[in-house]
PDB file of C-alpha atoms in Angstrom:
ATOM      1  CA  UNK I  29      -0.214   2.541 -24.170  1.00 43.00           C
ATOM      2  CA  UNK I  30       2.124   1.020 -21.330  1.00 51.00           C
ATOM      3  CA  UNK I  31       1.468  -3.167 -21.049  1.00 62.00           C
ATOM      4  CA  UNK I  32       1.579  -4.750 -17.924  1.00 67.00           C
ATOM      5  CA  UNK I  33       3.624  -8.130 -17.378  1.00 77.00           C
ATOM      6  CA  UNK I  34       0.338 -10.009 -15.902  1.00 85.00           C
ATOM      7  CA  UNK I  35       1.265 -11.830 -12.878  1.00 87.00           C
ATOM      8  CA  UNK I  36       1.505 -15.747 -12.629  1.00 87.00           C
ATOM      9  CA  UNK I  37       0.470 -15.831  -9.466  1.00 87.00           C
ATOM     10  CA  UNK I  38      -2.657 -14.434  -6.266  1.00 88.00           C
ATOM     11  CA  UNK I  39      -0.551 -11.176  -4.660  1.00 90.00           C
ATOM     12  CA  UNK I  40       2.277 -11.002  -7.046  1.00 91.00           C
ATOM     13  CA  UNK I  41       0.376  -7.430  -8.348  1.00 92.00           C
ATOM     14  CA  UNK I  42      -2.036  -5.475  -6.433  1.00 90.00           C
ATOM     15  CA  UNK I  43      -3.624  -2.274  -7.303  1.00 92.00           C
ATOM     16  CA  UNK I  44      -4.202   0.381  -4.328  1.00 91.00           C
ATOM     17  CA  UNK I  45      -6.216   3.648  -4.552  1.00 91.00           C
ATOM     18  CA  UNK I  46      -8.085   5.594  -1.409  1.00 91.00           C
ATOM     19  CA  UNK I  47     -11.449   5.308  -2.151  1.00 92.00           C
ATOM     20  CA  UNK I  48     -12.930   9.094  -0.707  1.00 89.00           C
ATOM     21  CA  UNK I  49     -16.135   9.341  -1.210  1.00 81.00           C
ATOM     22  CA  UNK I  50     -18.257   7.766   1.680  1.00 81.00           C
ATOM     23  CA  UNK I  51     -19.590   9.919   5.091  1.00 74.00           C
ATOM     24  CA  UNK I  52     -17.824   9.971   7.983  1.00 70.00           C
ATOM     25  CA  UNK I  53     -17.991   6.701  10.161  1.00 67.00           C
ATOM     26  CA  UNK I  54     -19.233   6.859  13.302  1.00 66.00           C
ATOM     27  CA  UNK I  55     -16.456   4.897  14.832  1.00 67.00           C
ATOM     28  CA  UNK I  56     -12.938   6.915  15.434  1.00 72.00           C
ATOM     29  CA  UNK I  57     -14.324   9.232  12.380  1.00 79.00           C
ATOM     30  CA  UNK I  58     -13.122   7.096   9.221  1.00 87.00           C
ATOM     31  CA  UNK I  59     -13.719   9.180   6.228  1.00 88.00           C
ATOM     32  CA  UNK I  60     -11.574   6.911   3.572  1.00 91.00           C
ATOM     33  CA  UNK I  61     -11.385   3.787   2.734  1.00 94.00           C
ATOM     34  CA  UNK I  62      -7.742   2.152   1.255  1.00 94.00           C
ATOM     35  CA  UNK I  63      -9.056  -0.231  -1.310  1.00 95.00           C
ATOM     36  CA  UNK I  64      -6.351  -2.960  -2.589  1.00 95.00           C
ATOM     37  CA  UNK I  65      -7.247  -5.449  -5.334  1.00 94.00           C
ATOM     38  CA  UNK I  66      -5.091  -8.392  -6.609  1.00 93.00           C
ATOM     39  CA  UNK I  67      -4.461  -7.977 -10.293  1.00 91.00           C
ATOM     40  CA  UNK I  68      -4.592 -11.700 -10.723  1.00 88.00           C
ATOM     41  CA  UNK I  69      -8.010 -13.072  -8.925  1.00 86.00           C
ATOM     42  CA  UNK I  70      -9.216 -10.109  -8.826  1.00 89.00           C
ATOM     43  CA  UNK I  71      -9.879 -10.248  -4.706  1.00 90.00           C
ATOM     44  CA  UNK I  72     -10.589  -7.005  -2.703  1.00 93.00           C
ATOM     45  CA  UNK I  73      -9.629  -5.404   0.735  1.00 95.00           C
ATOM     46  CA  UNK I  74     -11.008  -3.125   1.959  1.00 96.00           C
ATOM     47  CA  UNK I  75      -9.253  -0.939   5.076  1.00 95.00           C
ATOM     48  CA  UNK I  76     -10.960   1.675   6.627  1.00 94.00           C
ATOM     49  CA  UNK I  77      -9.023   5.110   6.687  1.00 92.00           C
ATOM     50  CA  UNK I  78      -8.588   8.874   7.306  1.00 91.00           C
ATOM     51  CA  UNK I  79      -8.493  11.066   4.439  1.00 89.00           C
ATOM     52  CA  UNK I  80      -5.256  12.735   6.039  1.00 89.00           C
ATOM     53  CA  UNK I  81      -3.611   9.766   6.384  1.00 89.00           C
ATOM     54  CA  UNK I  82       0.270  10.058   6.037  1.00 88.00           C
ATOM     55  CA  UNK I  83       2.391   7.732   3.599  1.00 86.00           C
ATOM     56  CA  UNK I  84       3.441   6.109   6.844  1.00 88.00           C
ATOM     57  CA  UNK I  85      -0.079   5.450   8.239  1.00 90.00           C
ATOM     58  CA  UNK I  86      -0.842   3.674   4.633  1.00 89.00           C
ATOM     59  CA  UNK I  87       2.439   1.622   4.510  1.00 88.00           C
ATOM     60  CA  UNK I  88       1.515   0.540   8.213  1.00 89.00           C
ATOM     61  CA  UNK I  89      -1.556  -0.524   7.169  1.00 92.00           C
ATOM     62  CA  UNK I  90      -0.230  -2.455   4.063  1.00 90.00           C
ATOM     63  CA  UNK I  91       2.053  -3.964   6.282  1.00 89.00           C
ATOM     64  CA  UNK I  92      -0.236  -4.978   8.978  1.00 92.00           C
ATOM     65  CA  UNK I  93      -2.952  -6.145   7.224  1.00 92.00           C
ATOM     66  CA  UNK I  94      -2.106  -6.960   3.594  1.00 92.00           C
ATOM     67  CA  UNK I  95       1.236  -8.122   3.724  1.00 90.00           C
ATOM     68  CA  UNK I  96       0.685 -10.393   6.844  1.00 87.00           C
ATOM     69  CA  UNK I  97      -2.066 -12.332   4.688  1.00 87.00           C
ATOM     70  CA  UNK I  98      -1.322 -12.306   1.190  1.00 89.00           C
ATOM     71  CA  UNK I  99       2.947 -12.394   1.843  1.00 88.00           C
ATOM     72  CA  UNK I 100       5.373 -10.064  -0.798  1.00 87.00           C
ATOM     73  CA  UNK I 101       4.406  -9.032  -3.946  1.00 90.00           C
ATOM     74  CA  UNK I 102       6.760  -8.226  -6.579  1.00 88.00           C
ATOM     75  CA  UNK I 103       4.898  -5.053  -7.638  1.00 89.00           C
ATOM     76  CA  UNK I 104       2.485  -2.322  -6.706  1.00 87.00           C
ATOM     77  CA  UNK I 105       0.317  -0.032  -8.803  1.00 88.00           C
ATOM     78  CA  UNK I 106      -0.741   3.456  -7.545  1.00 86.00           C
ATOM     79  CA  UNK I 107      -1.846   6.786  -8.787  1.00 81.00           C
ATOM     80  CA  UNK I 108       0.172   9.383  -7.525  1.00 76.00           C
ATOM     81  CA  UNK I 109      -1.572  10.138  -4.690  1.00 75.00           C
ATOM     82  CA  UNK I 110       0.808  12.076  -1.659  1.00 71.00           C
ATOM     83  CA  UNK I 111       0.456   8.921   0.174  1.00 72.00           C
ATOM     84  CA  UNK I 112       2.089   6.792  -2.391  1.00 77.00           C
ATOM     85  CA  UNK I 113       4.823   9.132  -3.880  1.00 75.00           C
ATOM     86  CA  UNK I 114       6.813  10.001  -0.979  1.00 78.00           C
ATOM     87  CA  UNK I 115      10.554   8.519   0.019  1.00 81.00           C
ATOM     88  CA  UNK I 116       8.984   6.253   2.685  1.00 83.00           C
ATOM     89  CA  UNK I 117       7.251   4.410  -0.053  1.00 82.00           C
ATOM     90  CA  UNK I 118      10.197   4.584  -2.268  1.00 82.00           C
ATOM     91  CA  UNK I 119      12.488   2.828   0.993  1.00 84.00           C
ATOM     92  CA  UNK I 120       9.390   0.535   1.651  1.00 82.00           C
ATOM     93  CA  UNK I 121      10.267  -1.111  -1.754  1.00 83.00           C
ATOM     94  CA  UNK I 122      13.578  -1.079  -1.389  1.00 85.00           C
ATOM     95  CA  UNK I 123      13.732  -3.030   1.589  1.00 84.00           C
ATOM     96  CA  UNK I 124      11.105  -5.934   0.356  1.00 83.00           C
ATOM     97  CA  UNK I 125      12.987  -5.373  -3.223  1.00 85.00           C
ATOM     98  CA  UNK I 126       9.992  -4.998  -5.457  1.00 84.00           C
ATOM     99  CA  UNK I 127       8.326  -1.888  -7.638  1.00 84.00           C
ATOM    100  CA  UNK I 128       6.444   0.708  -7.532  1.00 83.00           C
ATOM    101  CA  UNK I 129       4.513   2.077  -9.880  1.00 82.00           C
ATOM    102  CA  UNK I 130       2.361   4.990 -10.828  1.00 80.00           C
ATOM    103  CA  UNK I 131      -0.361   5.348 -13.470  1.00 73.00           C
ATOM    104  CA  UNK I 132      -0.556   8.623 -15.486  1.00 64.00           C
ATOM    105  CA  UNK I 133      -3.216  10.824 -16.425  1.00 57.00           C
ATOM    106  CA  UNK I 134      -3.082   9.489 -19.535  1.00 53.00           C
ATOM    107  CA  UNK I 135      -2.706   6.105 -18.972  1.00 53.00           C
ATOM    108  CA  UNK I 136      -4.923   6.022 -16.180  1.00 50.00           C
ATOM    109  CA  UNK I 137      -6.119   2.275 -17.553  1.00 53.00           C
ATOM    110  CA  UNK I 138      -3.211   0.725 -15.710  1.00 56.00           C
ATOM    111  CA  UNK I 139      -4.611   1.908 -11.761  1.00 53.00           C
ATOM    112  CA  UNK I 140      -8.347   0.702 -13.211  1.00 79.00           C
ATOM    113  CA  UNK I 141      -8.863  -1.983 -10.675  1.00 86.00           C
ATOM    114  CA  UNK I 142      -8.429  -0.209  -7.622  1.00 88.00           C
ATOM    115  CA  UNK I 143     -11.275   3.052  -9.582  1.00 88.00           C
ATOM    116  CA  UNK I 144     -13.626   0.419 -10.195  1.00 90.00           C
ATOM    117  CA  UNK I 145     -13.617  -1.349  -7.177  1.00 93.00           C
ATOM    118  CA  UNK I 146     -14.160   2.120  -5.539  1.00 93.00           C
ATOM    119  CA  UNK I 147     -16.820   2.493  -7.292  1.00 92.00           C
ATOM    120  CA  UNK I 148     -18.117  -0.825  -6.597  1.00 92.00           C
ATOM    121  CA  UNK I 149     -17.858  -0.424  -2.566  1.00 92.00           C
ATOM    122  CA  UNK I 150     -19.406   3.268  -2.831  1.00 89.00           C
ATOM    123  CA  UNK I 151     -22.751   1.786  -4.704  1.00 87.00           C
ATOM    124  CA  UNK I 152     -22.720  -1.412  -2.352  1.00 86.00           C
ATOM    125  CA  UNK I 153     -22.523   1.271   0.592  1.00 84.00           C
ATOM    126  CA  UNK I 154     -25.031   3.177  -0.829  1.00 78.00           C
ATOM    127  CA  UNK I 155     -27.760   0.312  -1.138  1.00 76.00           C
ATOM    128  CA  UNK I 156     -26.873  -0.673   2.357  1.00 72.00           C
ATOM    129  CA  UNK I 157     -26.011   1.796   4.625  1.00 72.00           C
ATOM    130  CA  UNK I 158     -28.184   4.980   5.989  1.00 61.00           C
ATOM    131  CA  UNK I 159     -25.945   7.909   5.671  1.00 55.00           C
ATOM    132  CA  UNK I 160     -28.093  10.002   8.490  1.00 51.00           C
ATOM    133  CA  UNK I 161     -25.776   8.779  11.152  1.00 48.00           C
ATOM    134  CA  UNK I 162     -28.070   8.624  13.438  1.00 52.00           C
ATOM    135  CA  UNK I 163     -30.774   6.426  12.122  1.00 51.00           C
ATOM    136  CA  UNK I 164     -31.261   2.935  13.807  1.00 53.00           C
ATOM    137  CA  UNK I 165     -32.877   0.368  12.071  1.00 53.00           C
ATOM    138  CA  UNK I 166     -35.403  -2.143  14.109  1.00 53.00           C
ATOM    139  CA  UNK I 167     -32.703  -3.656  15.972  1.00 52.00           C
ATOM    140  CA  UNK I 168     -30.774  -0.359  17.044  1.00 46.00           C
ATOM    141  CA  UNK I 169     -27.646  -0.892  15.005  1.00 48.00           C
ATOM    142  CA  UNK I 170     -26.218   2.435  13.426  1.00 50.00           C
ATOM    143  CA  UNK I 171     -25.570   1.604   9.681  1.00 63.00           C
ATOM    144  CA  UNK I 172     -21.963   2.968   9.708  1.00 76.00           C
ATOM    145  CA  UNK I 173     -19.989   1.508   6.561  1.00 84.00           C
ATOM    146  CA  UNK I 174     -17.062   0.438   8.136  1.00 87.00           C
ATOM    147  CA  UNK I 175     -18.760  -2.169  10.192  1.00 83.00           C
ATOM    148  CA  UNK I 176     -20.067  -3.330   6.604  1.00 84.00           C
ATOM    149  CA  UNK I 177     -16.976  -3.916   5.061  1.00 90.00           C
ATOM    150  CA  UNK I 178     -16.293  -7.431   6.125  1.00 90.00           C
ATOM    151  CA  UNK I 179     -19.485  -8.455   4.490  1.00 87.00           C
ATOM    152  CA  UNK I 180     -19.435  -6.382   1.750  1.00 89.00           C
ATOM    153  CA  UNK I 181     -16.379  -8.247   0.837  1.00 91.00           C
ATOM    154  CA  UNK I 182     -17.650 -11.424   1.210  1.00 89.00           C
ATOM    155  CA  UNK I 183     -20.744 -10.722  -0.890  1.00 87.00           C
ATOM    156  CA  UNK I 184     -18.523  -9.446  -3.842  1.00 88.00           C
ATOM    157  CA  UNK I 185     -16.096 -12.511  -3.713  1.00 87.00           C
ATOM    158  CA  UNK I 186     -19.170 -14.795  -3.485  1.00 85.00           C
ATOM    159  CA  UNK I 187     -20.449 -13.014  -6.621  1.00 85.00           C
ATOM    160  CA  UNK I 188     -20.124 -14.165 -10.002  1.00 82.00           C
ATOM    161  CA  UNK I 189     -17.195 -11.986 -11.369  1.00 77.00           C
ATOM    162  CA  UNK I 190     -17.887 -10.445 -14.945  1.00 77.00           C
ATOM    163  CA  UNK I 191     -14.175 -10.216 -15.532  1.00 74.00           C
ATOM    164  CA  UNK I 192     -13.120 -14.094 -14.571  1.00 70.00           C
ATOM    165  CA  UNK I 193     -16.718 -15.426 -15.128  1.00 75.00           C
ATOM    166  CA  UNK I 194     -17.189 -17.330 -11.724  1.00 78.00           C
ATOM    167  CA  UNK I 195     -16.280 -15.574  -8.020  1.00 82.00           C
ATOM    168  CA  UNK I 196     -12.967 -14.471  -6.658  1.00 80.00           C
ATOM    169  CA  UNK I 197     -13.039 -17.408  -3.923  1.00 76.00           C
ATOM    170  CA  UNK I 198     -13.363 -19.877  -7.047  1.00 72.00           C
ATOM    171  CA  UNK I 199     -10.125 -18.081  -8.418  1.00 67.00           C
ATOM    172  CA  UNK I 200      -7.935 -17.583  -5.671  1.00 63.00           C
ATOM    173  CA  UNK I 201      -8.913 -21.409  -3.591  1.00 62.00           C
ATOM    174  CA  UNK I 202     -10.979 -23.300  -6.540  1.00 58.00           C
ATOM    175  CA  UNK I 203     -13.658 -23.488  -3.826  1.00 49.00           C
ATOM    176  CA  UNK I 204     -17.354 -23.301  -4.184  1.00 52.00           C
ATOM    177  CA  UNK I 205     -19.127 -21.208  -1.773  1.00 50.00           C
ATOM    178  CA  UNK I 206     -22.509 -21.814  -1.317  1.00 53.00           C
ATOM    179  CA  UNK I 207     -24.804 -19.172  -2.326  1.00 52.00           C
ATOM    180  CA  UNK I 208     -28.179 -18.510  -2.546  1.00 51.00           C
ATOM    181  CA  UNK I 209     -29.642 -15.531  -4.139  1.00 48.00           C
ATOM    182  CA  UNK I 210     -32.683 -15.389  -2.758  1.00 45.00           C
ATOM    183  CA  UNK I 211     -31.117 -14.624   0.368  1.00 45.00           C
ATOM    184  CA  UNK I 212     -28.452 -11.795  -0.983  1.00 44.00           C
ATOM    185  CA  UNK I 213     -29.753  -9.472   2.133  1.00 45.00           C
ATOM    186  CA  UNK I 214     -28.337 -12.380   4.385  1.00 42.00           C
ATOM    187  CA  UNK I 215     -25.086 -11.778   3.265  1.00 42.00           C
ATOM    188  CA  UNK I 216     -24.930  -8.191   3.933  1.00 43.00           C
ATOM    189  CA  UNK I 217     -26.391  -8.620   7.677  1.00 45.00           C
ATOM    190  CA  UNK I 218     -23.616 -11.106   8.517  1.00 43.00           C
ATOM    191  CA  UNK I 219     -22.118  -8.516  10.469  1.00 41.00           C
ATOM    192  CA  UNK I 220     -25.101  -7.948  12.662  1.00 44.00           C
ATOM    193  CA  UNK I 221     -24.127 -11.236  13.767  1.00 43.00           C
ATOM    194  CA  UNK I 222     -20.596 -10.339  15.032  1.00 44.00           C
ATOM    195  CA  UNK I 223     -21.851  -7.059  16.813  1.00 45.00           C
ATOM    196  CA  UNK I 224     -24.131  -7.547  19.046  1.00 45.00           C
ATOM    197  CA  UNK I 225     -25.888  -4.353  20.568  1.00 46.00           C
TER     198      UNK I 225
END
């Protein structure tokens, strides 16, 4: 079995896998979603995706919305997906100087964060979103899983984490977030809030 080096630090290591199993969003036709999860706290994104998304689509993405909030990491763990494998990747790490690297079929242990975190989002999708596209609930708002994500993030870092035994906002900021189970479905409306019809 390979060992890791576990990092010291939030965003030193982060796992990344393309999470393929959700319907078709109704907005620009997202089929994917590019899940990346901090090997230290344990904290999620999730970016919404194509399926045929290129290596330099992904390392855009990465760069626009990981990097610019969570600064360099020193490593990066993959399967070997097309869009991780090819030279772009390979000059993307040269250029920030840090690693890549790939889990193995049979190691596949080492990419485990990003699998079960896919996992995770396609059963939180599941429980909240409608996959007939076009049903509207009482308020008219299509349940299309990518306007879901933001609060199906928050709801999982606001969770109690089995791994680290209290959430991932705990972890990362030591800060308590208020929560109230009783009112779980609140947490997965917030975006209803932000979208107005």
């Amino acid at each position: 079995m390979i060992k890791m080096k576990e990092p010291r630090r939030p965003w030193e290591v982060f796992h990344m896998d393309l999470g393929t199993g959700l319907p078709p969003g109704v907005d620009r036709g997202y089929n994917a979603c590019l899940v990346i999860v901090d090997r230290f706290s344990k904290t999620p994104i999730f970016l919404p995706c194509h399926k045929d998304d290129t290596a330099k689509d992904t390392a855009l993405l990465i760069w626009n919305r990981v990097i610019s909030c969570t600064g360099i990491f020193t490593n990066t763990i993959s399967d070997r997906d097309p869009e991780f494998t090819s030279a772009l990747w390979t000059n993307f790490h040269q250029l920030f100087g840090t690693k890549l690297s790939f889990s193995t079929a049979y190691h596949p242990q080492i990419d485990g964060l990003a699998e079960r975190m896919i996992q995770t989002l396609e059963e939180m999708v599941r429980r909240f979103c409608a996959y007939g596209l076009k049903f509207k609930d009482f308020d008219w708002f299509t349940h299309d899983w990518r306007t879901l994500l933001p609060a199906l993030e928050l709801a999982y870092k606001t969770s109690i984490h089995t791994v680290v035994f209290h959430t991932i906002f705990f972890t990362r900021l030591k800060l308590i977030v208020p929560h109230n189970s009783s009112k779980s479905s609140l947490q997965a409306d917030l975006h209803s809030n932000f979208h107005p019809k």
